[in-house]
XYZ file of C-alpha atoms in Angstrom:
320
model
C 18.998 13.597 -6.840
C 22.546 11.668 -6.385
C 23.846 15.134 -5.687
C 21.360 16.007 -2.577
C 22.483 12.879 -1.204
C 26.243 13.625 -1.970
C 28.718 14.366 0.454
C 29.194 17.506 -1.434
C 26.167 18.615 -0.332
C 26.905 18.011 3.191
C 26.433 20.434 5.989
C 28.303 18.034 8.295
C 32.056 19.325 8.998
C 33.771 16.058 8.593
C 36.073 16.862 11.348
C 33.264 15.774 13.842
C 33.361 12.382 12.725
C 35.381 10.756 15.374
C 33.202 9.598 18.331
C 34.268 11.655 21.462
C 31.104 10.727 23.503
C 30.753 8.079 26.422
C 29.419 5.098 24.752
C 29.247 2.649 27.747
C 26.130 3.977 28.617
C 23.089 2.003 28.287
C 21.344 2.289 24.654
C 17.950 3.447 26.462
C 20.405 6.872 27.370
C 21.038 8.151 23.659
C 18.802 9.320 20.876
C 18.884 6.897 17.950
C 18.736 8.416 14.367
C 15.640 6.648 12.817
C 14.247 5.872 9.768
C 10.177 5.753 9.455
C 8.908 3.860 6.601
C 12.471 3.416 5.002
C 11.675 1.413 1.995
C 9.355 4.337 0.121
C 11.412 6.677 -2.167
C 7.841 9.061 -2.568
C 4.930 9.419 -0.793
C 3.302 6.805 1.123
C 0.150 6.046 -0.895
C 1.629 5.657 -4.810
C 5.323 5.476 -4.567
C 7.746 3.280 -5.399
C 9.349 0.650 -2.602
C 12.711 0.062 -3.205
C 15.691 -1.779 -1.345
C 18.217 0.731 -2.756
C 15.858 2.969 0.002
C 17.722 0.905 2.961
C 21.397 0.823 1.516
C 20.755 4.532 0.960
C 19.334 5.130 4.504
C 22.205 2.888 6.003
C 24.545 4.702 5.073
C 23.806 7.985 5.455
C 24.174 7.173 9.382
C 20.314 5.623 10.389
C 20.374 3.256 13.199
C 16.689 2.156 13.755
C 15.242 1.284 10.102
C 11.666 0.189 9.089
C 10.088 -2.756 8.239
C 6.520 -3.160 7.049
C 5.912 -7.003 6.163
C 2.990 -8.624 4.899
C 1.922 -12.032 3.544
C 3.435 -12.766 0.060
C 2.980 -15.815 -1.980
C 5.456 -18.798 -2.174
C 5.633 -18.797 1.634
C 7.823 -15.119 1.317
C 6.647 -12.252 2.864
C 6.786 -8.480 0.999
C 7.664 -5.016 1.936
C 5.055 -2.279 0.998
C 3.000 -0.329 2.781
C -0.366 -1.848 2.667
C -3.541 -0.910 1.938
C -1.862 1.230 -0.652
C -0.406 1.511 -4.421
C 3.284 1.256 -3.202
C 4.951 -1.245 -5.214
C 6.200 -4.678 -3.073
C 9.620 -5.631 -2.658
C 10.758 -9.264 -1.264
C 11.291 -9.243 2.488
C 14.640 -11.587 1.598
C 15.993 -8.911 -0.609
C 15.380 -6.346 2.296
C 17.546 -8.139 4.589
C 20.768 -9.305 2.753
C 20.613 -5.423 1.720
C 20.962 -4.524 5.571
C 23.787 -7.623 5.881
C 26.022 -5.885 3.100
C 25.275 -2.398 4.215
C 24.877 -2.115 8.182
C 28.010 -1.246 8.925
C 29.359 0.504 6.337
C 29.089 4.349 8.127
C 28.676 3.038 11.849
C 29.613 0.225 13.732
C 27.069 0.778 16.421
C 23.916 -1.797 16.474
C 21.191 -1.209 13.602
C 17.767 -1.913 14.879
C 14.725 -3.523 12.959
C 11.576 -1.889 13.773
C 9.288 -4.437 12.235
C 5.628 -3.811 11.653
C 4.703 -7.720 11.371
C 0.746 -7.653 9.582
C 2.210 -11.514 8.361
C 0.464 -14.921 9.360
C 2.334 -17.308 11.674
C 4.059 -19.235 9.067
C 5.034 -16.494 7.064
C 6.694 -15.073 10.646
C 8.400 -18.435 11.377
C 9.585 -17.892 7.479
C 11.134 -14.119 8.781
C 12.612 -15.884 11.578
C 14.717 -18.293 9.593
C 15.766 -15.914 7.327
C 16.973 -13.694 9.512
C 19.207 -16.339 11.686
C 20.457 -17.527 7.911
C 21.266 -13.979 6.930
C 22.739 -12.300 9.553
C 23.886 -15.277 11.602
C 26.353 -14.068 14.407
C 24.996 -10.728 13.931
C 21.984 -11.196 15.212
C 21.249 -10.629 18.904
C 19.235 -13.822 20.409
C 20.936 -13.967 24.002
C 21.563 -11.172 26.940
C 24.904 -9.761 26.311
C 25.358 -10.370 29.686
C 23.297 -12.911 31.767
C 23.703 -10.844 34.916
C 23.028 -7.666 33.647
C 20.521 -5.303 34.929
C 20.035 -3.058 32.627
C 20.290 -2.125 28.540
C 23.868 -3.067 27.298
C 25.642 -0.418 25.518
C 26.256 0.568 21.765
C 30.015 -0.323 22.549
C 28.762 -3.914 23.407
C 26.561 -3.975 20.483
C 28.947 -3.113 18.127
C 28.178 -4.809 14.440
C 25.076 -6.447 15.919
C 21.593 -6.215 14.306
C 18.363 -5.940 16.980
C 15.283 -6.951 16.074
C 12.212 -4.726 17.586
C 9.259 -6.949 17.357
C 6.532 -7.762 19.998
C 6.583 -11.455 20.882
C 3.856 -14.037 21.304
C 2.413 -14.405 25.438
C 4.849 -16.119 26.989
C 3.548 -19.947 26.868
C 1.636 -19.038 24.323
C -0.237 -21.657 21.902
C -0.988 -21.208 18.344
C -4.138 -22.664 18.691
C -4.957 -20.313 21.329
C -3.854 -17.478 19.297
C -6.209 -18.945 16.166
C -8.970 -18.372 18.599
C -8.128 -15.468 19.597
C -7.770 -14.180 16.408
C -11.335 -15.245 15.132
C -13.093 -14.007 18.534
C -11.490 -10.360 16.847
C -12.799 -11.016 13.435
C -16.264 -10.033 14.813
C -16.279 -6.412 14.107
C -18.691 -5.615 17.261
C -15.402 -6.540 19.532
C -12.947 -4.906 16.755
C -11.845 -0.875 17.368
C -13.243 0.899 14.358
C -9.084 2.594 14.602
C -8.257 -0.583 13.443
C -6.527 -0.704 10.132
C -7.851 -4.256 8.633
C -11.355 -2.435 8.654
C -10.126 -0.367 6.126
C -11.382 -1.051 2.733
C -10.033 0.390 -0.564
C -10.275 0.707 -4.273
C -11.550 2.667 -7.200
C -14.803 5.032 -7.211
C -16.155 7.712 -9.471
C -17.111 10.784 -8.976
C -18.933 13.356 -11.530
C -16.646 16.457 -12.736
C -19.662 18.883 -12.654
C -18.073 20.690 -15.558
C -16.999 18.595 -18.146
C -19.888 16.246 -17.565
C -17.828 13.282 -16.869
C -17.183 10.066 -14.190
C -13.671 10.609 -12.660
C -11.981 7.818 -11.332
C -10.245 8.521 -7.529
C -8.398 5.651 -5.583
C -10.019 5.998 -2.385
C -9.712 3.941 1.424
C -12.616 3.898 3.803
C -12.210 3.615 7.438
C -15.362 3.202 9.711
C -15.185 6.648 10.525
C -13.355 8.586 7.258
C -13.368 8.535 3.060
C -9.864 9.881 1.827
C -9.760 9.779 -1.691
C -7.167 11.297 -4.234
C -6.698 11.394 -8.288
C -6.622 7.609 -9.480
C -2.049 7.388 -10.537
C -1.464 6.566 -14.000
C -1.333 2.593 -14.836
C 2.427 1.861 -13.948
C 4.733 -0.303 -12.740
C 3.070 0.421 -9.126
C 0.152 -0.557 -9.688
C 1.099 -3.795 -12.116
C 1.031 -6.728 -10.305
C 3.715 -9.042 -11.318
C 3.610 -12.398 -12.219
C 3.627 -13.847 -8.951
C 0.194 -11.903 -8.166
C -1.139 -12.372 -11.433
C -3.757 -14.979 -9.685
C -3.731 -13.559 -5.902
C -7.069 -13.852 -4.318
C -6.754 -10.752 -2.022
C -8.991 -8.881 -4.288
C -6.218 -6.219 -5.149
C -6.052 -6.837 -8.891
C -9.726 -5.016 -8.601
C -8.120 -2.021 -8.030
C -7.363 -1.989 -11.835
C -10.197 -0.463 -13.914
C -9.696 -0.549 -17.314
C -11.288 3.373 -18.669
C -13.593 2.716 -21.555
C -12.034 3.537 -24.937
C -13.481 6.364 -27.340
C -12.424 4.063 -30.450
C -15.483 1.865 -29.275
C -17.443 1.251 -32.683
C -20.678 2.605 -30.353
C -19.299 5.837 -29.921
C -19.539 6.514 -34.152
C -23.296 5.186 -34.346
C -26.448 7.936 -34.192
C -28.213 6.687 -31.690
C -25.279 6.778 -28.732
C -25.698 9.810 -26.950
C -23.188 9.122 -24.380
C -23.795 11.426 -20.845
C -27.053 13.390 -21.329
C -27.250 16.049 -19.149
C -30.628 15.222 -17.261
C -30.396 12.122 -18.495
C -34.103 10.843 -18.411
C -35.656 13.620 -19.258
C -32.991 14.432 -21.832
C -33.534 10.970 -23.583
C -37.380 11.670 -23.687
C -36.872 14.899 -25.415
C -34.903 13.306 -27.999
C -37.531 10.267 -28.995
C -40.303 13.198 -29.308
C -37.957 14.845 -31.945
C -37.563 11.306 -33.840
C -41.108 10.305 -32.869
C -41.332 10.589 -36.871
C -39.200 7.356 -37.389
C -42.167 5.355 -35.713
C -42.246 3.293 -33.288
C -38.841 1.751 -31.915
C -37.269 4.280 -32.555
C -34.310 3.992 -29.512
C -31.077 6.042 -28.244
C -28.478 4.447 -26.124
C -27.054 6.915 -23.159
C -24.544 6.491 -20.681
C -26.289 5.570 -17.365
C -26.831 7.373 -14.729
C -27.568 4.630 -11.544
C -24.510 2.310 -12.612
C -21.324 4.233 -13.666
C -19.729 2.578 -16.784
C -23.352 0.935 -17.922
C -25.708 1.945 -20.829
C -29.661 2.562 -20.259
C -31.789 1.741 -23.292
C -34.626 4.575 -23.816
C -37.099 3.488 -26.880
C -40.366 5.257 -28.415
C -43.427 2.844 -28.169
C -46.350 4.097 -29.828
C -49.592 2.619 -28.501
C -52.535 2.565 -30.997
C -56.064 3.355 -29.805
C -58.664 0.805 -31.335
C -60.884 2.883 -33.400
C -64.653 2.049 -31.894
């Protein structure tokens, strides 16, 4: 992998690295190399988040890199992409990553695309952190108060721009709390919208082998994706921080049931019965000889990881 990534596996001809182009220009005039979801090293539903991802994408020449921040405990947002099995990463560890590595390629302006899902305190929290981290790099004031248009990379030169839409101007928390909980009723909410979306662990029945197949799935109001359930790993082990979060994601866990279960040696566990019912009833009128209570324990068929109970009750007609 550190060979891919290697200038020895360039295609670039290093001659080309000097800057010959006109870069007084506006920054709305140039194409920006970009990053999309920069802190995933795999694919965006099990993979690993990782700051290494930024230093990496940093300096391999990326001007406009991704941030995805969310709600994390301790008043400090994460990094993942939510709704998902990525792994977190602290959003403080995120940015003194970009401080050290900015500017080590390019000294043209990095941009922070950030896509804010975090609470107002938790943003105010961002806010500070970013003024503490990259102090004088960070643009807060027009380059130029007179200017009428975008200033230029060359006047941006070691400064960090942060991409995020701001409240209404005048705008009141309180009127944004309203706001907020007028959306919460789903009648008013767009069924595109992405805190709709519910996820977590179902079963389905492999036909063939006769058994319940767990599949991490997320439901929209209009789709079901599902895929194979990842192996337990670090990505899906909360750490200690989370070990009591109330979000509901430590349900995503489901422990599978163990075959060294002591039931699983006894005669009358039958586990999955094809036909279950009538299966079960089949069985007792082969044993009916044991007498009455005679029982078999099955795997059940209306609640996946449950038993049903199916026992032989003989009723005896009073002799007249």
């Amino acid at each position: 992998m550190g060979y891919l990534f290697s200038k020895t596996n360039s295609i670039w001809d290093s001659t080309n690295d000097a800057i010959v182009q006109d870069m007084e220009q506006p920054l709305t005039h140039y194409w920006i190399a970009s990053s999309h979801n920069t802190y995933l090293t795999g694919n965006s539903l099990t993979s690993d988040s990782s700051v290494e991802a930024y230093t990496r994408c940093l300096r391999m020449g990326s001007r406009c890199i991704e941030l995805d921040t969310w709600d994390g405990p301790d008043d400090m947002p994460f990094i993942y992409h939510g709704h998902t099995l990525t792994s977190r990463i602290r959003f403080i560890d995120v940015i003194e990553a970009i401080r050290d590595h900015a500017f080590a390629t390019s000294e043209y302006p990095v941009i922070l695309s950030i896509e804010d899902h975090c609470t107002l305190p938790q943003q105010r929290t961002m806010a500070r952190l970013f003024q503490k981290t990259f102090g004088d790099m960070l643009v807060t004031q027009p380059v130029d108060r007179n200017e009428a248009s975008m200033p230029s990379p060359q006047s941006l030169k070691r400064k960090i721009i942060i991409k995020h839409k701001r409240l209404p101007e005048g705008q009141e928390t309180s009127e944004l709390i309203t706001m907020t909980s007028a959306r919460d009723d789903e009648s008013l909410r767009d069924t595109t919208d992405i805190s709709l979306h519910k996820n977590g662990v179902m079963y389905l029945e492999d036909t063939i082998n006769r058994e319940w197949v767990p599949y991490y799935f997320v439901l929209s109001a209009t789709k079901l994706c599902y895929m194979n359930k990842p192996e337990e790993n670090e990505n899906t082990q909360p750490d200690d921080s989370e070990a009591g979060s109330e979000d509901g994601e430590n349900e995503l866990k489901v422990q599978p049931r163990g075959s060294d279960d002591l039931h699983f040696s006894e005669k009358w566990f039958h586990g999955k019965l094809i036909n279950g019912r009538q299966k079960a009833i089949e069985l007792l009128e082969d044993y009916s000889y044991l007498g009455d209570g005679t029982f078999l324990v099955r795997d059940s068929d209306t609640f996946v990881g449950d038993y049903s109970l199916s026992f032989l009750c003989v009723l005896l007609q009073a002799q007249q």
